[in-house]
PDB file of C-alpha atoms in Angstrom:
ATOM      1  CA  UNK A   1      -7.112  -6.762   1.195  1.00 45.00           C
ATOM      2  CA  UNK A   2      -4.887  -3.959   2.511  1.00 47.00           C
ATOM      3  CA  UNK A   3      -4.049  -3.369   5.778  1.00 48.00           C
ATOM      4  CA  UNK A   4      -5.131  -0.343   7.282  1.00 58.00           C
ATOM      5  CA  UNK A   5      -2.256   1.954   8.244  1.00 57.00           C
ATOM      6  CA  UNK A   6      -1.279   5.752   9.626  1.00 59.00           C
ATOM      7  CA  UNK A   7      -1.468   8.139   6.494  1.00 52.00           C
ATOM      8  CA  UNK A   8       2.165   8.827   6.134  1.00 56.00           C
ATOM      9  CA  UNK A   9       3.652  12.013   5.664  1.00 53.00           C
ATOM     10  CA  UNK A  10       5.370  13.312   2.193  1.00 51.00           C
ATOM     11  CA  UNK A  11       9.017  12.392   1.175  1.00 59.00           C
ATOM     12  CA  UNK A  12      10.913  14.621   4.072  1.00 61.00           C
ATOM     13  CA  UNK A  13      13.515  16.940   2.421  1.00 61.00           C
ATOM     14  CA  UNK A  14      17.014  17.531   4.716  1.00 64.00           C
ATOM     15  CA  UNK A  15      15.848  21.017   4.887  1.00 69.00           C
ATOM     16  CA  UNK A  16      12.894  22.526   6.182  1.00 72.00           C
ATOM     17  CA  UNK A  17      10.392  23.703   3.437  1.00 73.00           C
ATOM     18  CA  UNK A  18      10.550  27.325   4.152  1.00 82.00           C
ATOM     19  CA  UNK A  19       7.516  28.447   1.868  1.00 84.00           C
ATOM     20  CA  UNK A  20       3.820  28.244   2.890  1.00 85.00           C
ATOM     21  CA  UNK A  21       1.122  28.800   0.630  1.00 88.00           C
ATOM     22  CA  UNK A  22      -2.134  29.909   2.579  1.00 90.00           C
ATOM     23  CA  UNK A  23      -5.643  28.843   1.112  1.00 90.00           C
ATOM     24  CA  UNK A  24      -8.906  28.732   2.021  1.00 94.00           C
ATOM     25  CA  UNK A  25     -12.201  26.367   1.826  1.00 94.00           C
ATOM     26  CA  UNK A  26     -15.360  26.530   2.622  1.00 96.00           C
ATOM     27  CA  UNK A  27     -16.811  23.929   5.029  1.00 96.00           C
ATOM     28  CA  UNK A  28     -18.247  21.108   2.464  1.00 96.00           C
ATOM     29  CA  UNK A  29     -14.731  21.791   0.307  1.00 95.00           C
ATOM     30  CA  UNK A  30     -12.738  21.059   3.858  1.00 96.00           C
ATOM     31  CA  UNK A  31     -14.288  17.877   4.346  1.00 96.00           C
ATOM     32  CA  UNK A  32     -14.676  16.532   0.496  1.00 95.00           C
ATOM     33  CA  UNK A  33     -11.242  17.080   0.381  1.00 93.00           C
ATOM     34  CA  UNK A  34     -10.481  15.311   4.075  1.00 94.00           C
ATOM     35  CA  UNK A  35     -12.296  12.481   2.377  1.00 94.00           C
ATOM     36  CA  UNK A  36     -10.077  12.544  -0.461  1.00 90.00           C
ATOM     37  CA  UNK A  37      -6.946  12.016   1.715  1.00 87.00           C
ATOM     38  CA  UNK A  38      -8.827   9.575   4.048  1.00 88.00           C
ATOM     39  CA  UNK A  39      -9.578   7.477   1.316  1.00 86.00           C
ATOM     40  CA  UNK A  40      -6.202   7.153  -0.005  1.00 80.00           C
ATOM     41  CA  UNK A  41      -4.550   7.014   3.638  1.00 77.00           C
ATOM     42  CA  UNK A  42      -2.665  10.672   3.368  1.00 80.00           C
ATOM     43  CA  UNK A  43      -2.636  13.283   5.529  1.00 85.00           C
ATOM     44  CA  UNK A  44      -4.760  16.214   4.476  1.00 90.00           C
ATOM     45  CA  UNK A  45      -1.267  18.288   3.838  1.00 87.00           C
ATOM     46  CA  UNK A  46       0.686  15.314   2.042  1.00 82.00           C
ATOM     47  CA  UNK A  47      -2.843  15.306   0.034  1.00 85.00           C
ATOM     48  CA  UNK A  48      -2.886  18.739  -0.323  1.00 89.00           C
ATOM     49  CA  UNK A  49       0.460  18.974  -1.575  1.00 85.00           C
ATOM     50  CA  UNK A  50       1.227  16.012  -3.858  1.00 81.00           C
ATOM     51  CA  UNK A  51      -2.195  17.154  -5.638  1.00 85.00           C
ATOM     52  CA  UNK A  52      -1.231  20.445  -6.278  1.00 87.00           C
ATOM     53  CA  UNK A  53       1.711  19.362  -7.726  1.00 83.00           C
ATOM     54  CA  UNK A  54       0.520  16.971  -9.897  1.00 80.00           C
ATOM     55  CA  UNK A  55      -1.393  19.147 -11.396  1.00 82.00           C
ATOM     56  CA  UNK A  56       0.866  21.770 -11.840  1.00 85.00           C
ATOM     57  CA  UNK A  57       3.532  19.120 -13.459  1.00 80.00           C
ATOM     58  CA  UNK A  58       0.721  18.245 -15.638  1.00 80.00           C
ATOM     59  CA  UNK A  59       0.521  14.653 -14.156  1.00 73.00           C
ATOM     60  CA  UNK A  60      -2.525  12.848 -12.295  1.00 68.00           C
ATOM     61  CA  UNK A  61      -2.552  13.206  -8.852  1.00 57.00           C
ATOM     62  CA  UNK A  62      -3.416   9.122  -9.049  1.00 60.00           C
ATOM     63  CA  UNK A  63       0.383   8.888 -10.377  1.00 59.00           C
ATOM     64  CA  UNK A  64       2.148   9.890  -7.502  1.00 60.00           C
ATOM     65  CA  UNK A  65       5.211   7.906  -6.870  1.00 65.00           C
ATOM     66  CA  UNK A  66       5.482   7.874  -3.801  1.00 64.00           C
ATOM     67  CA  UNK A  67       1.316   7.153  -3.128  1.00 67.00           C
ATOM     68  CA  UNK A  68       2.295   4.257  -5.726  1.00 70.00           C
ATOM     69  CA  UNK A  69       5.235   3.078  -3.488  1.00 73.00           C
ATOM     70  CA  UNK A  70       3.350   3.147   0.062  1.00 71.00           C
ATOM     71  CA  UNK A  71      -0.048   0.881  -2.080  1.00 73.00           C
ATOM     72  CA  UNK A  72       3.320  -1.659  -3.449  1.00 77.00           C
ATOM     73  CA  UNK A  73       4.450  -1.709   0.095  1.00 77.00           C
ATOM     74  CA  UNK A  74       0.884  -2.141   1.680  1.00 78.00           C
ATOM     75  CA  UNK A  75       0.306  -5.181  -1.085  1.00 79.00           C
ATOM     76  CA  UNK A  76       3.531  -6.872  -0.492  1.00 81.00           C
ATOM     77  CA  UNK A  77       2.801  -6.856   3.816  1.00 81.00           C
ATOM     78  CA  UNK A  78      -0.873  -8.248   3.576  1.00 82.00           C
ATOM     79  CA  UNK A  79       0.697 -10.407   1.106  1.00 82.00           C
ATOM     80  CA  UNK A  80       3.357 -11.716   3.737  1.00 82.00           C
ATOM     81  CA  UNK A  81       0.895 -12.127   6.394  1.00 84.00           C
ATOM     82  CA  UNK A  82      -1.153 -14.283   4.314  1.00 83.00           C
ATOM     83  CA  UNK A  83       1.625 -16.522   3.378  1.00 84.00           C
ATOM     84  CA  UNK A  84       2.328 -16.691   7.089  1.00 85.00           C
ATOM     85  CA  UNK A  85      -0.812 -18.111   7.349  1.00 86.00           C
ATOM     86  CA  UNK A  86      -0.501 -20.493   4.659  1.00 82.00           C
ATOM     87  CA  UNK A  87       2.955 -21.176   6.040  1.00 84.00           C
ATOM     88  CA  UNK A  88       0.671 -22.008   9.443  1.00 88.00           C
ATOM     89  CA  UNK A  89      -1.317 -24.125   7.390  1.00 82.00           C
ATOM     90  CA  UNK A  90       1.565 -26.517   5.930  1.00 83.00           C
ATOM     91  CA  UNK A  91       3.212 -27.188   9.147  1.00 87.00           C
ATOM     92  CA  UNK A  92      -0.335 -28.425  10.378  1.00 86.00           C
ATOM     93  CA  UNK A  93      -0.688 -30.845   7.513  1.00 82.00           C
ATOM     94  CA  UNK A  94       2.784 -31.706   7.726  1.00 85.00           C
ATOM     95  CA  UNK A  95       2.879 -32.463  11.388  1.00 88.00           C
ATOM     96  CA  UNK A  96      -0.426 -34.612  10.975  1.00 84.00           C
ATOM     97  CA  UNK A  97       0.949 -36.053   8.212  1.00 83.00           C
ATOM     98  CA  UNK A  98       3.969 -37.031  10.225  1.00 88.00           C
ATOM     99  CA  UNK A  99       1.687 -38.411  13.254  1.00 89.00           C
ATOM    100  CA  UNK A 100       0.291 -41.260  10.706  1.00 87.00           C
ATOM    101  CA  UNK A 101      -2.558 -39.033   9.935  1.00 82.00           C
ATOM    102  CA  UNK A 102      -4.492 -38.964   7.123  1.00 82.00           C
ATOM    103  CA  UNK A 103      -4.201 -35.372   4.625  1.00 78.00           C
ATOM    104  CA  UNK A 104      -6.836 -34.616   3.046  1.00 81.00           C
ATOM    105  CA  UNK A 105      -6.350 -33.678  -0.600  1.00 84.00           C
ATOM    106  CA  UNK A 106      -8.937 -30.958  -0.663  1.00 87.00           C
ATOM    107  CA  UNK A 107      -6.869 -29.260   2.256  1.00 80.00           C
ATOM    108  CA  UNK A 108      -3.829 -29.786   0.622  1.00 81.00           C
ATOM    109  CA  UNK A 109      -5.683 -28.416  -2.734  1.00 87.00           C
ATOM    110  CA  UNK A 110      -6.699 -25.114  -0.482  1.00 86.00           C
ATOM    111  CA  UNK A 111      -3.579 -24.850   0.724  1.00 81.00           C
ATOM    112  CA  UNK A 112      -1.400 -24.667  -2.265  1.00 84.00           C
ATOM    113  CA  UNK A 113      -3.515 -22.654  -3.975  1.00 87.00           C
ATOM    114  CA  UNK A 114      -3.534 -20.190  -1.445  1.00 83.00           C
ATOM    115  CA  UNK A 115       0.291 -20.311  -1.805  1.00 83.00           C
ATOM    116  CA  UNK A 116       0.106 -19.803  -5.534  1.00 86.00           C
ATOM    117  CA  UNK A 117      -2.153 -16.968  -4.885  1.00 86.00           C
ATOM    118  CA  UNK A 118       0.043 -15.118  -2.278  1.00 83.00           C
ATOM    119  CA  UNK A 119       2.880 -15.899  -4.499  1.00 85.00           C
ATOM    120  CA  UNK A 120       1.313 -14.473  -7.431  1.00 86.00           C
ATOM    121  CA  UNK A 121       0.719 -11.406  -5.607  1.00 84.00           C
ATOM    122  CA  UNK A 122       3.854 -10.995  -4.791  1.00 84.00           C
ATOM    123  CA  UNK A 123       5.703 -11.203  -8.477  1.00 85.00           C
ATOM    124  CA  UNK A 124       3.047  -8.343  -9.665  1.00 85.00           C
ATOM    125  CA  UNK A 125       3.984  -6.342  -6.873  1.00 82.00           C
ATOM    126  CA  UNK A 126       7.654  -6.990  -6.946  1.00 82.00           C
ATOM    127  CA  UNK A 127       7.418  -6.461 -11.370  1.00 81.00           C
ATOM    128  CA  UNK A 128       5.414  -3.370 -10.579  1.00 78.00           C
ATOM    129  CA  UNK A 129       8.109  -1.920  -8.239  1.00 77.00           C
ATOM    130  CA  UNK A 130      11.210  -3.211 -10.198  1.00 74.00           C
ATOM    131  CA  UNK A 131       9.421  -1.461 -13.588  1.00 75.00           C
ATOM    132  CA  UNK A 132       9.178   1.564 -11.465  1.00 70.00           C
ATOM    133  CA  UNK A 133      12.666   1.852 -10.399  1.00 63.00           C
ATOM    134  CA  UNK A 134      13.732   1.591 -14.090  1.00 62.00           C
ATOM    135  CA  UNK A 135      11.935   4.131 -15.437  1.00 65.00           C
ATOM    136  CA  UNK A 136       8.913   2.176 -16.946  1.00 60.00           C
ATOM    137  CA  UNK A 137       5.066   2.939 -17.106  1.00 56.00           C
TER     138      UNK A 137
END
């Protein structure tokens, strides 16, 4: 479940790119390629551009680091909303626990498996980035 967000815009370099590369498409290659970056939440330039140069590096366009970096990101903020939510969840069974109540173990089962969940999602995400940031696959 990721969050839908703005496309964001390529890695900004402290200068101003000062080359342009003109192309042209035909109308059904304009909008496969607008679905393209719609699907993976770019901009049609940043799409443009990072694909381009995947390709000419010899690398998949699907291995961009910093598409890879904004999907991490994404994962790790649904992530925190949903323990927010399980956080939300707790405090309820703890404060009816607390009035004398009665908790039931199969929302107390839900719960912490919801919390497991959230937490495993997390650790992948956080593994994925810290592989990333040394160097790994």
């Amino acid at each position: 479940m990721t969050p839908k967000r703005r496309p964001r815009r390529r890695h900004r370099d402290a200068q101003q790119r000062p080359h342009r590369i003109v192309t042209r498409f035909n109308a059904a290659e304009r909008d496969e390629i607008t679905a393209a970056a719609e699907q993976r939440e770019q901009t049609v330039s940043r799409f443009v551009a990072t694909s381009t140069l995947a390709a000419a590096r010899g690398h998949s366009s699907a291995r961009d680091p910093q598409d890879q970096l904004d999907r991490a990101v994404d994962t790790l903020v649904s992530a925190r909303a949903h323990l927010a939510r399980v956080g939300n969840n707790l405090n309820q069974i703890a404060f009816a626990f607390n009035a004398g109540g009665q908790v039931r173990p199969a929302d107390l089962d839900a719960t912490l498996g919801a919390v497991r969940a959230a937490i495993a999602t997390v650790d992948r995400t956080a593994y994925q980035l810290a592989t990333r940031a040394a160097g790994g696959p």
